[in-house]
mmCIF file of C-alpha atoms in Angstrom:
data_model
loop_
_atom_site.group_PDB
_atom_site.id
_atom_site.type_symbol
_atom_site.label_atom_id
_atom_site.label_comp_id
_atom_site.label_asym_id
_atom_site.label_seq_id
_atom_site.Cartn_x
_atom_site.Cartn_y
_atom_site.Cartn_z
ATOM 1 C CA MET N 65 -29.073 -11.628 -7.524
ATOM 2 C CA THR N 66 -27.302 -8.304 -7.312
ATOM 3 C CA GLU N 67 -24.376 -7.717 -5.030
ATOM 4 C CA SER N 68 -24.752 -5.254 -2.156
ATOM 5 C CA ARG N 69 -21.366 -3.694 -2.862
ATOM 6 C CA PRO N 70 -19.028 -3.427 -5.820
ATOM 7 C CA ARG N 71 -16.066 -5.785 -5.921
ATOM 8 C CA ARG N 72 -12.599 -4.277 -5.804
ATOM 9 C CA SER N 73 -11.452 -5.774 -9.024
ATOM 10 C CA VAL N 74 -10.294 -2.828 -11.108
ATOM 11 C CA ARG N 75 -6.672 -1.739 -10.916
ATOM 12 C CA ARG N 76 -5.747 1.920 -10.548
ATOM 13 C CA THR N 77 -2.228 3.290 -10.515
ATOM 14 C CA LEU N 78 -1.530 6.414 -8.513
ATOM 15 C CA PRO N 79 1.047 8.536 -10.369
ATOM 16 C CA GLU N 80 4.503 9.430 -9.052
ATOM 17 C CA ARG N 81 3.385 13.041 -8.676
ATOM 18 C CA LYS N 82 0.396 12.812 -6.369
ATOM 19 C CA ARG N 83 -2.725 14.975 -6.261
ATOM 20 C CA ILE N 84 -3.108 15.787 -2.572
ATOM 21 C CA ALA N 85 -6.140 17.395 -0.928
ATOM 22 C CA LEU N 86 -5.470 19.560 2.134
ATOM 23 C CA ILE N 87 -8.480 20.321 4.332
ATOM 24 C CA ALA N 88 -8.781 21.581 7.916
ATOM 25 C CA HIS N 89 -11.643 22.615 10.134
ATOM 26 C CA ASP N 90 -11.306 26.059 11.715
ATOM 27 C CA GLY N 91 -9.937 24.683 14.994
ATOM 28 C CA LYS N 92 -7.270 22.720 13.095
ATOM 29 C CA LYS N 93 -6.148 25.217 10.428
ATOM 30 C CA ALA N 94 -3.131 26.429 12.426
ATOM 31 C CA GLU N 95 -2.055 22.822 13.047
ATOM 32 C CA LEU N 96 -2.348 21.934 9.353
ATOM 33 C CA LEU N 97 -0.450 25.070 8.372
ATOM 34 C CA GLU N 98 2.352 24.191 10.814
ATOM 35 C CA TRP N 99 2.421 20.632 9.455
ATOM 36 C CA ALA N 100 2.504 21.851 5.832
ATOM 37 C CA GLU N 101 5.356 24.222 6.671
ATOM 38 C CA ARG N 102 7.435 21.276 7.973
ATOM 39 C CA TRP N 103 6.742 19.358 4.742
ATOM 40 C CA ARG N 104 6.809 22.351 2.371
ATOM 41 C CA GLU N 105 9.593 21.030 0.114
ATOM 42 C CA THR N 106 7.907 17.648 -0.249
ATOM 43 C CA LEU N 107 4.472 19.164 -0.886
ATOM 44 C CA ALA N 108 5.931 21.471 -3.550
ATOM 45 C CA ASP N 109 6.659 18.413 -5.711
ATOM 46 C CA HIS N 110 2.972 17.451 -5.881
ATOM 47 C CA GLU N 111 -0.320 18.925 -7.061
ATOM 48 C CA LEU N 112 -2.191 20.465 -4.121
ATOM 49 C CA ILE N 113 -5.911 21.030 -3.827
ATOM 50 C CA GLY N 114 -7.645 22.585 -0.841
ATOM 51 C CA THR N 115 -10.927 23.893 0.412
ATOM 52 C CA GLY N 116 -11.694 27.553 1.053
ATOM 53 C CA THR N 117 -9.608 29.323 3.650
ATOM 54 C CA THR N 118 -7.243 26.377 4.095
ATOM 55 C CA ALA N 119 -6.121 26.529 0.454
ATOM 56 C CA ARG N 120 -5.683 30.297 0.565
ATOM 57 C CA ARG N 121 -3.720 30.262 3.840
ATOM 58 C CA ILE N 122 -1.344 27.539 2.638
ATOM 59 C CA ALA N 123 -0.776 29.341 -0.661
ATOM 60 C CA ASP N 124 -0.277 32.768 0.973
ATOM 61 C CA THR N 125 1.855 31.617 3.902
ATOM 62 C CA LEU N 126 4.009 28.975 2.221
ATOM 63 C CA GLY N 127 4.037 30.254 -1.351
ATOM 64 C CA LEU N 128 2.768 26.926 -2.660
ATOM 65 C CA SER N 129 0.368 26.587 -5.558
ATOM 66 C CA VAL N 130 -2.914 25.241 -4.194
ATOM 67 C CA ALA N 131 -6.021 24.876 -6.344
ATOM 68 C CA GLY N 132 -8.756 26.360 -4.185
ATOM 69 C CA LEU N 133 -12.262 24.955 -4.046
ATOM 70 C CA MET N 134 -15.276 26.161 -2.087
ATOM 71 C CA SER N 135 -15.258 26.286 1.696
ATOM 72 C CA GLY N 136 -16.376 23.014 3.305
ATOM 73 C CA PRO N 137 -19.781 24.285 4.487
ATOM 74 C CA LEU N 138 -20.404 25.721 1.009
ATOM 75 C CA GLY N 139 -19.748 22.414 -0.774
ATOM 76 C CA GLY N 140 -15.950 22.116 -0.811
ATOM 77 C CA ASP N 141 -16.022 18.705 0.895
ATOM 78 C CA GLN N 142 -18.411 17.497 -1.784
ATOM 79 C CA GLN N 143 -16.126 18.877 -4.494
ATOM 80 C CA ILE N 144 -13.253 16.862 -3.009
ATOM 81 C CA GLY N 145 -15.560 13.815 -2.919
ATOM 82 C CA ALA N 146 -16.310 14.290 -6.607
ATOM 83 C CA LEU N 147 -12.580 14.371 -7.376
ATOM 84 C CA ILE N 148 -12.204 11.086 -5.496
ATOM 85 C CA THR N 149 -14.986 9.382 -7.464
ATOM 86 C CA GLU N 150 -13.538 10.707 -10.725
ATOM 87 C CA GLN N 151 -10.125 9.297 -9.704
ATOM 88 C CA LYS N 152 -8.591 12.779 -9.823
ATOM 89 C CA LEU N 153 -7.313 12.709 -6.234
ATOM 90 C CA ASP N 154 -4.628 10.459 -4.755
ATOM 91 C CA LEU N 155 -4.271 11.406 -1.063
ATOM 92 C CA LEU N 156 -6.534 13.143 1.435
ATOM 93 C CA ILE N 157 -5.071 15.045 4.371
ATOM 94 C CA PHE N 158 -8.010 16.252 6.427
ATOM 95 C CA PHE N 159 -7.379 17.652 9.889
ATOM 96 C CA TRP N 160 -10.915 17.503 11.266
ATOM 97 C CA ASP N 161 -11.790 18.772 14.699
ATOM 98 C CA PRO N 162 -13.271 16.057 16.944
ATOM 99 C CA PHE N 163 -14.341 18.668 19.530
ATOM 100 C CA ALA N 164 -16.316 21.033 17.309
ATOM 101 C CA PRO N 165 -19.572 20.034 15.679
ATOM 102 C CA GLN N 166 -19.673 21.249 12.100
ATOM 103 C CA PRO N 167 -22.746 22.462 10.225
ATOM 104 C CA HIS N 168 -21.681 20.203 7.361
ATOM 105 C CA ASP N 169 -20.966 17.030 9.392
ATOM 106 C CA PRO N 170 -22.984 14.875 6.934
ATOM 107 C CA ASP N 171 -20.713 16.135 4.123
ATOM 108 C CA VAL N 172 -17.617 15.277 6.163
ATOM 109 C CA LYS N 173 -18.914 11.772 6.814
ATOM 110 C CA ALA N 174 -19.740 11.361 3.116
ATOM 111 C CA LEU N 175 -16.247 12.520 2.134
ATOM 112 C CA LEU N 176 -14.557 10.028 4.461
ATOM 113 C CA ARG N 177 -16.909 7.297 3.213
ATOM 114 C CA LEU N 178 -15.904 8.004 -0.400
ATOM 115 C CA ALA N 179 -12.216 7.957 0.525
ATOM 116 C CA ALA N 180 -12.667 4.541 2.153
ATOM 117 C CA LEU N 181 -14.765 3.215 -0.739
ATOM 118 C CA TRP N 182 -12.281 4.338 -3.426
ATOM 119 C CA ASN N 183 -9.243 3.176 -1.404
ATOM 120 C CA ILE N 184 -7.733 6.679 -1.017
ATOM 121 C CA PRO N 185 -5.039 7.042 1.681
ATOM 122 C CA VAL N 186 -6.345 9.409 4.386
ATOM 123 C CA ALA N 187 -4.617 11.225 7.242
ATOM 124 C CA CYS N 188 -6.727 12.903 9.915
ATOM 125 C CA ASN N 189 -3.994 14.308 12.155
ATOM 126 C CA ALA N 190 -0.334 15.327 12.101
ATOM 127 C CA ALA N 191 1.007 11.893 13.038
ATOM 128 C CA SER N 192 -0.895 10.024 10.321
ATOM 129 C CA ALA N 193 -0.054 12.801 7.835
ATOM 130 C CA ASP N 194 3.645 12.407 8.702
ATOM 131 C CA PHE N 195 3.397 8.678 7.960
ATOM 132 C CA LEU N 196 1.657 9.282 4.619
ATOM 133 C CA ILE N 197 3.932 12.062 3.418
ATOM 134 C CA SER N 198 7.105 10.209 4.396
ATOM 135 C CA SER N 199 6.058 6.944 2.750
ATOM 136 C CA PRO N 200 8.321 5.722 -0.056
ATOM 137 C CA TRP N 201 5.116 5.325 -2.123
ATOM 138 C CA LEU N 202 4.640 9.108 -2.173
ATOM 139 C CA THR N 203 7.092 9.537 -5.037
ATOM 140 C CA GLN N 204 6.493 6.213 -6.776
ATOM 141 C CA ALA N 205 3.657 4.881 -8.873
ATOM 142 C CA TYR N 206 1.394 2.791 -6.655
ATOM 143 C CA GLU N 207 -1.006 0.168 -7.943
ATOM 144 C CA MET N 208 -4.154 -0.523 -5.960
ATOM 145 C CA THR N 209 -7.614 -1.968 -6.427
ATOM 146 C CA ILE N 210 -10.770 0.100 -6.569
ATOM 147 C CA PRO N 211 -14.421 -0.818 -6.999
ATOM 148 C CA ASP N 212 -15.544 -1.937 -10.420
ATOM 149 C CA ALA N 213 -18.342 0.620 -10.552
ATOM 150 C CA GLY N 214 -19.321 -0.195 -14.122
ATOM 151 C CA ALA N 215 -19.827 -3.896 -13.430
ATOM 152 C CA TRP N 216 -21.703 -3.112 -10.221
ATOM 153 C CA ILE N 217 -24.094 -0.735 -11.989
ATOM 154 C CA SER N 218 -24.654 -3.281 -14.766
ATOM 155 C CA SER N 219 -25.435 -6.017 -12.234
ATOM 156 C CA ARG N 220 -28.007 -3.781 -10.546
ATOM 157 C CA THR N 221 -29.704 -2.637 -13.756
ATOM 158 C CA GLY N 222 -29.576 -5.979 -15.548
ATOM 159 C CA GLU N 223 -27.663 -4.547 -18.505
#
């Protein structure tokens, strides 16, 4: 009998220098920019990745290096999701707007689902982002469990 979900039995170690995704819906971009300005020195010590306008505004305003992906509605959220599944992302800071429906809401839900599945720390507002960015684990290696995708696939295919 196959399992309905993969077990979290594989260990993954997040590096000391984290790969942090910064995403904000239009109604939250100013708030994320203000938050990033407060934490500029800390963010500068890590690898930053962002979607569309958010990445460009953070880079232009704060002078930080931010790898820019596509805008969320054009697939940027899915690009971030791919980085999560490839274990190339360590933290997700996503200021999403609970008052504005988005044309890509299914992509947003899928992104948050992947973050939960792969045990990625997520902040959805300034307070939770403050807690994440001020954690002592931010600058230390952190060992966690993630799904054993290979074993799960094998159990489902009989290989």
